[in-house]
XYZ file of N, CA and C in Angstrom:
177
model
N 0.847 -1.173 0.000
C 0.000 0.000 0.000
C 0.892 1.235 0.000
N 0.689 2.120 -0.922
C 1.516 3.326 -1.017
C 0.772 4.512 -0.439
N 0.937 4.665 0.859
C 0.344 5.792 1.556
C 1.259 6.158 2.716
N 1.048 7.327 3.251
C 1.789 7.765 4.434
C 0.819 7.714 5.604
N 1.209 7.023 6.673
C 0.400 6.966 7.882
C 1.202 7.572 9.023
N 0.607 8.535 9.704
C 1.252 9.185 10.847
C 0.376 8.931 12.064
N 0.964 8.303 13.092
C 0.252 8.030 14.342
C 0.654 9.077 15.377
N -0.305 9.791 15.936
C -0.082 10.777 16.987
C 1.094 11.701 16.690
N 0.963 12.593 15.730
C 2.073 13.491 15.394
C 2.496 14.339 16.598
N 3.811 14.438 16.785
C 4.365 15.224 17.891
C 5.620 15.933 17.419
N 5.972 16.979 18.124
C 7.224 17.699 17.889
C 7.928 17.885 19.229
N 9.259 17.923 19.224
C 9.984 18.190 20.470
C 9.657 19.587 21.002
N 9.753 19.755 22.299
C 9.538 21.062 22.923
C 10.507 22.064 22.304
N 9.985 23.230 21.950
C 10.807 24.281 21.369
C 10.890 24.244 19.849
N 10.386 23.176 19.236
C 10.352 23.065 17.771
C 8.903 23.264 17.343
N 8.638 24.264 16.495
C 7.267 24.555 16.081
C 6.897 23.971 14.730
N 7.891 23.617 13.918
C 7.572 22.964 12.646
C 8.795 22.244 12.096
N 8.514 21.206 11.345
C 9.537 20.416 10.656
C 8.980 20.069 9.287
N 9.821 20.160 8.269
C 9.434 19.757 6.915
C 10.370 18.637 6.472
N 9.797 17.525 6.062
C 10.574 16.430 5.470
C 10.411 16.583 3.970
N 11.468 16.968 3.302
C 11.410 17.258 1.864
C 11.794 16.040 1.035
N 11.118 15.904 -0.089
C 11.430 14.872 -1.088
C 11.326 13.453 -0.519
N 10.323 13.221 0.329
C 10.068 11.883 0.857
C 9.561 11.015 -0.287
N 10.274 9.949 -0.604
C 9.916 9.094 -1.744
C 8.917 8.031 -1.314
N 7.780 8.003 -2.010
C 6.746 6.993 -1.822
C 6.456 6.440 -3.210
N 6.983 5.258 -3.504
C 6.862 4.737 -4.869
C 7.573 5.678 -5.825
N 6.886 6.070 -6.874
C 7.454 6.985 -7.872
C 7.320 8.456 -7.468
N 6.477 8.732 -6.481
C 6.213 10.119 -6.074
C 7.227 10.589 -5.032
N 7.468 11.889 -5.016
C 8.260 12.533 -3.963
C 7.430 13.681 -3.422
N 7.268 13.703 -2.099
C 6.407 14.706 -1.478
C 7.141 15.399 -0.333
N 6.627 16.561 0.054
C 7.108 17.271 1.236
C 6.052 17.101 2.326
N 6.462 16.532 3.458
C 5.566 16.270 4.578
C 5.859 17.299 5.665
N 4.815 17.990 6.120
C 4.973 19.100 7.067
C 4.315 18.758 8.400
N 5.062 18.979 9.488
C 4.539 18.875 10.846
C 4.565 20.283 11.417
N 3.439 20.719 12.009
C 3.358 22.095 12.506
C 2.584 22.146 13.816
N 3.130 22.883 14.782
C 2.451 23.070 16.059
C 1.463 24.220 15.910
N 0.208 23.958 16.269
C -0.840 24.981 16.252
C -1.505 24.933 17.628
N -1.203 25.927 18.443
C -1.694 25.906 19.820
C -1.069 24.736 20.561
N -1.910 23.874 21.130
C -1.391 22.708 21.850
C -1.446 21.430 21.011
N -1.723 21.563 19.725
C -1.805 20.405 18.824
C -0.670 20.432 17.815
N -0.335 19.257 17.293
C 0.599 19.157 16.174
C -0.179 18.566 15.012
N -0.158 19.258 13.890
C -0.844 18.779 12.690
C 0.206 18.329 11.682
N -0.229 17.470 10.785
C 0.650 16.933 9.751
C -0.102 17.009 8.432
N 0.568 17.512 7.394
C -0.084 17.619 6.092
C 0.961 17.636 4.991
N 0.515 17.412 3.765
C 1.388 17.468 2.602
C 1.422 18.887 2.065
N 2.571 19.303 1.569
C 2.680 20.589 0.889
C 1.610 20.649 -0.197
N 0.982 21.803 -0.386
C -0.142 21.926 -1.326
C 0.224 21.485 -2.742
N 1.490 21.547 -3.112
C 1.902 21.116 -4.464
C 1.841 19.603 -4.621
N 1.771 18.879 -3.493
C 1.816 17.421 -3.541
C 0.506 16.762 -3.125
N -0.515 17.541 -2.821
C -1.802 16.972 -2.422
C -2.326 16.076 -3.530
N -2.789 14.901 -3.148
C -3.378 13.986 -4.118
C -2.385 13.015 -4.731
N -1.079 13.263 -4.595
C -0.094 12.334 -5.159
C -0.026 11.039 -4.359
N -0.070 11.168 -3.039
C 0.023 10.029 -2.131
C -0.995 10.248 -1.017
N -1.801 9.238 -0.688
C -2.741 9.408 0.422
C -1.999 9.608 1.753
N -2.496 10.528 2.560
C -1.946 10.778 3.894
C -3.025 10.473 4.920
N -2.711 9.565 5.855
C -3.623 9.201 6.932
C -2.980 9.654 8.234
N -3.668 10.523 8.977
C -3.157 11.008 10.261
C -4.111 10.538 11.341
N -3.562 9.816 12.322
C -4.365 9.325 13.444
C -3.893 10.009 14.714
N -4.812 10.715 15.376
C -4.443 11.448 16.599
C -4.533 10.563 17.813
């Protein structure tokens, strides 16, 4: 199955965002972004890569 699954996204204290660039999933390469918003951490694909690879985020 070619998808990205993220379980309970977290970031270290003091880090507000991380970008994993050019993550290879099959033939596709995507940028995966983790971002702290308030007390939550969200994970999403860069808008240029939406739809290339399914992203499943489980909190």
